[in-house]
GROMACS .gro file of C-alpha atoms in nm:
model
  106
    1MET     CA    1  -0.355   0.980   0.031
    2ASN     CA    2  -0.582   1.006  -0.287
    3ASP     CA    3  -0.924   1.107  -0.254
    4ASN     CA    4  -1.127   0.806  -0.353
    5PRO     CA    5  -1.374   0.564  -0.150
    6THR     CA    6  -1.124   0.322  -0.116
    7SER     CA    7  -0.856   0.555   0.058
    8ARG     CA    8  -1.120   0.703   0.259
    9ASP     CA    9  -1.226   0.351   0.393
   10PHE     CA   10  -0.871   0.277   0.476
   11LEU     CA   11  -0.818   0.624   0.652
   12SER     CA   12  -1.141   0.564   0.868
   13ARG     CA   13  -0.966   0.253   1.021
   14LEU     CA   14  -0.654   0.426   1.132
   15PRO     CA   15  -0.454   0.392   1.360
   16LEU     CA   16  -0.356   0.045   1.228
   17THR     CA   17  -0.075  -0.166   1.331
   18LEU     CA   18   0.021  -0.411   1.041
   19ILE     CA   19   0.289  -0.677   0.992
   20TYR     CA   20   0.452  -0.627   0.640
   21LYS     CA   21   0.633  -0.908   0.450
   22GLU     CA   22   0.831  -0.910   0.121
   23TYR     CA   23   0.669  -1.015  -0.185
   24GLY     CA   24   0.801  -1.069  -0.533
   25GLY     CA   25   1.104  -0.828  -0.515
   26PHE     CA   26   0.907  -0.506  -0.579
   27GLU     CA   27   0.687  -0.463  -0.278
   28LYS     CA   28   0.601  -0.505   0.097
   29LEU     CA   29   0.254  -0.626   0.175
   30ASN     CA   30  -0.004  -0.675   0.462
   31ILE     CA   31  -0.322  -0.866   0.409
   32LEU     CA   32  -0.625  -0.693   0.586
   33ASP     CA   33  -0.874  -0.908   0.793
   34LYS     CA   34  -1.154  -0.731   0.607
   35GLY     CA   35  -1.132  -0.572   0.264
   36LEU     CA   36  -1.165  -0.215   0.171
   37THR     CA   37  -1.458  -0.079  -0.040
   38MET     CA   38  -1.425  -0.101  -0.407
   39GLU     CA   39  -1.696   0.163  -0.463
   40ASP     CA   40  -1.617   0.355  -0.791
   41ALA     CA   41  -1.279   0.218  -0.797
   42PRO     CA   42  -1.078   0.180  -1.134
   43THR     CA   43  -1.019  -0.163  -1.279
   44GLY     CA   44  -0.653  -0.148  -1.190
   45SER     CA   45  -0.330   0.038  -1.187
   46ASP     CA   46   0.037   0.064  -1.287
   47PRO     CA   47   0.222   0.113  -0.957
   48GLU     CA   48   0.544   0.316  -0.922
   49VAL     CA   49   0.809   0.356  -0.656
   50GLY     CA   50   0.645   0.492  -0.360
   51ASP     CA   51   0.289   0.413  -0.430
   52ILE     CA   52   0.074   0.267  -0.173
   53GLY     CA   53  -0.175   0.053  -0.305
   54TYR     CA   54  -0.470  -0.199  -0.223
   55PHE     CA   55  -0.489  -0.502  -0.406
   56ALA     CA   56  -0.866  -0.620  -0.380
   57PRO     CA   57  -0.833  -0.994  -0.475
   58TRP     CA   58  -0.609  -1.057  -0.172
   59LYS     CA   59  -0.718  -0.781   0.033
   60ASP     CA   60  -0.355  -0.653   0.079
   61VAL     CA   61  -0.210  -0.307   0.138
   62ASN     CA   62   0.109  -0.284  -0.029
   63ILE     CA   63   0.412  -0.027  -0.051
   64TYR     CA   64   0.597  -0.035  -0.372
   65TYR     CA   65   0.990  -0.009  -0.357
   66SER     CA   66   1.027  -0.077  -0.728
   67ASP     CA   67   0.795   0.005  -1.039
   68TRP     CA   68   0.577  -0.283  -1.135
   69ASN     CA   69   0.326  -0.380  -1.412
   70TYR     CA   70  -0.035  -0.280  -1.446
   71SER     CA   71  -0.236  -0.508  -1.204
   72LYS     CA   72  -0.609  -0.571  -1.229
   73GLY     CA   73  -0.766  -0.513  -0.903
   74LEU     CA   74  -0.499  -0.280  -0.763
   75ILE     CA   75  -0.622   0.059  -0.635
   76LYS     CA   76  -0.373   0.345  -0.567
   77LEU     CA   77  -0.433   0.466  -0.204
   78GLY     CA   78  -0.171   0.738  -0.207
   79ARG     CA   79   0.201   0.784  -0.231
   80ILE     CA   80   0.526   0.840  -0.013
   81GLU     CA   81   0.582   1.216  -0.055
   82SER     CA   82   0.872   1.293   0.167
   83GLY     CA   83   1.213   1.104   0.189
   84LEU     CA   84   1.109   0.867  -0.096
   85GLU     CA   85   1.459   0.760  -0.191
   86GLU     CA   86   1.590   0.671   0.156
   87PHE     CA   87   1.249   0.512   0.245
   88THR     CA   88   1.239   0.287  -0.053
   89LYS     CA   89   1.613   0.187  -0.015
   90LYS     CA   90   1.527   0.080   0.339
   91LEU     CA   91   1.234  -0.120   0.220
   92LYS     CA   92   1.412  -0.290  -0.043
   93ASP     CA   93   1.706  -0.394   0.208
   94MET     CA   94   1.471  -0.535   0.468
   95HIS     CA   95   1.404  -0.909   0.421
   96ASP     CA   96   1.249  -1.001   0.751
   97ASP     CA   97   0.877  -0.925   0.839
   98PHE     CA   98   0.832  -0.598   1.017
   99THR     CA   99   0.561  -0.422   1.203
  100VAL     CA  100   0.415  -0.068   1.118
  101THR     CA  101   0.174   0.151   1.276
  102ILE     CA  102  -0.006   0.388   1.045
  103GLN     CA  103  -0.189   0.682   1.200
  104LYS     CA  104  -0.335   1.012   1.059
  105MET     CA  105  -0.145   1.327   1.111
  106ASN     CA  106  -0.291   1.652   1.237
   0.00000   0.00000   0.00000
């Protein structure tokens, strides 16, 4: 995870169980009930395969399985670091909604 206020806010809410769905042919997303802080956040970012982001206008936490264009309001929370190729292939091939539990590792 990146070291920024938005990422720290997300981490403070863990563990979370989220339902992800397909969006746009480049990402999976989940819309949070309550938005994350935007304190000191950049105006946007240019996501790449494996990035985990927060799109403030919709309050969604997303995982990118394809590169995408610069998006205003998108904050990079972190990145998938291990098994990226296999992970992104599985994400791309999943067409139904799925549930993920995200928790901190010791």
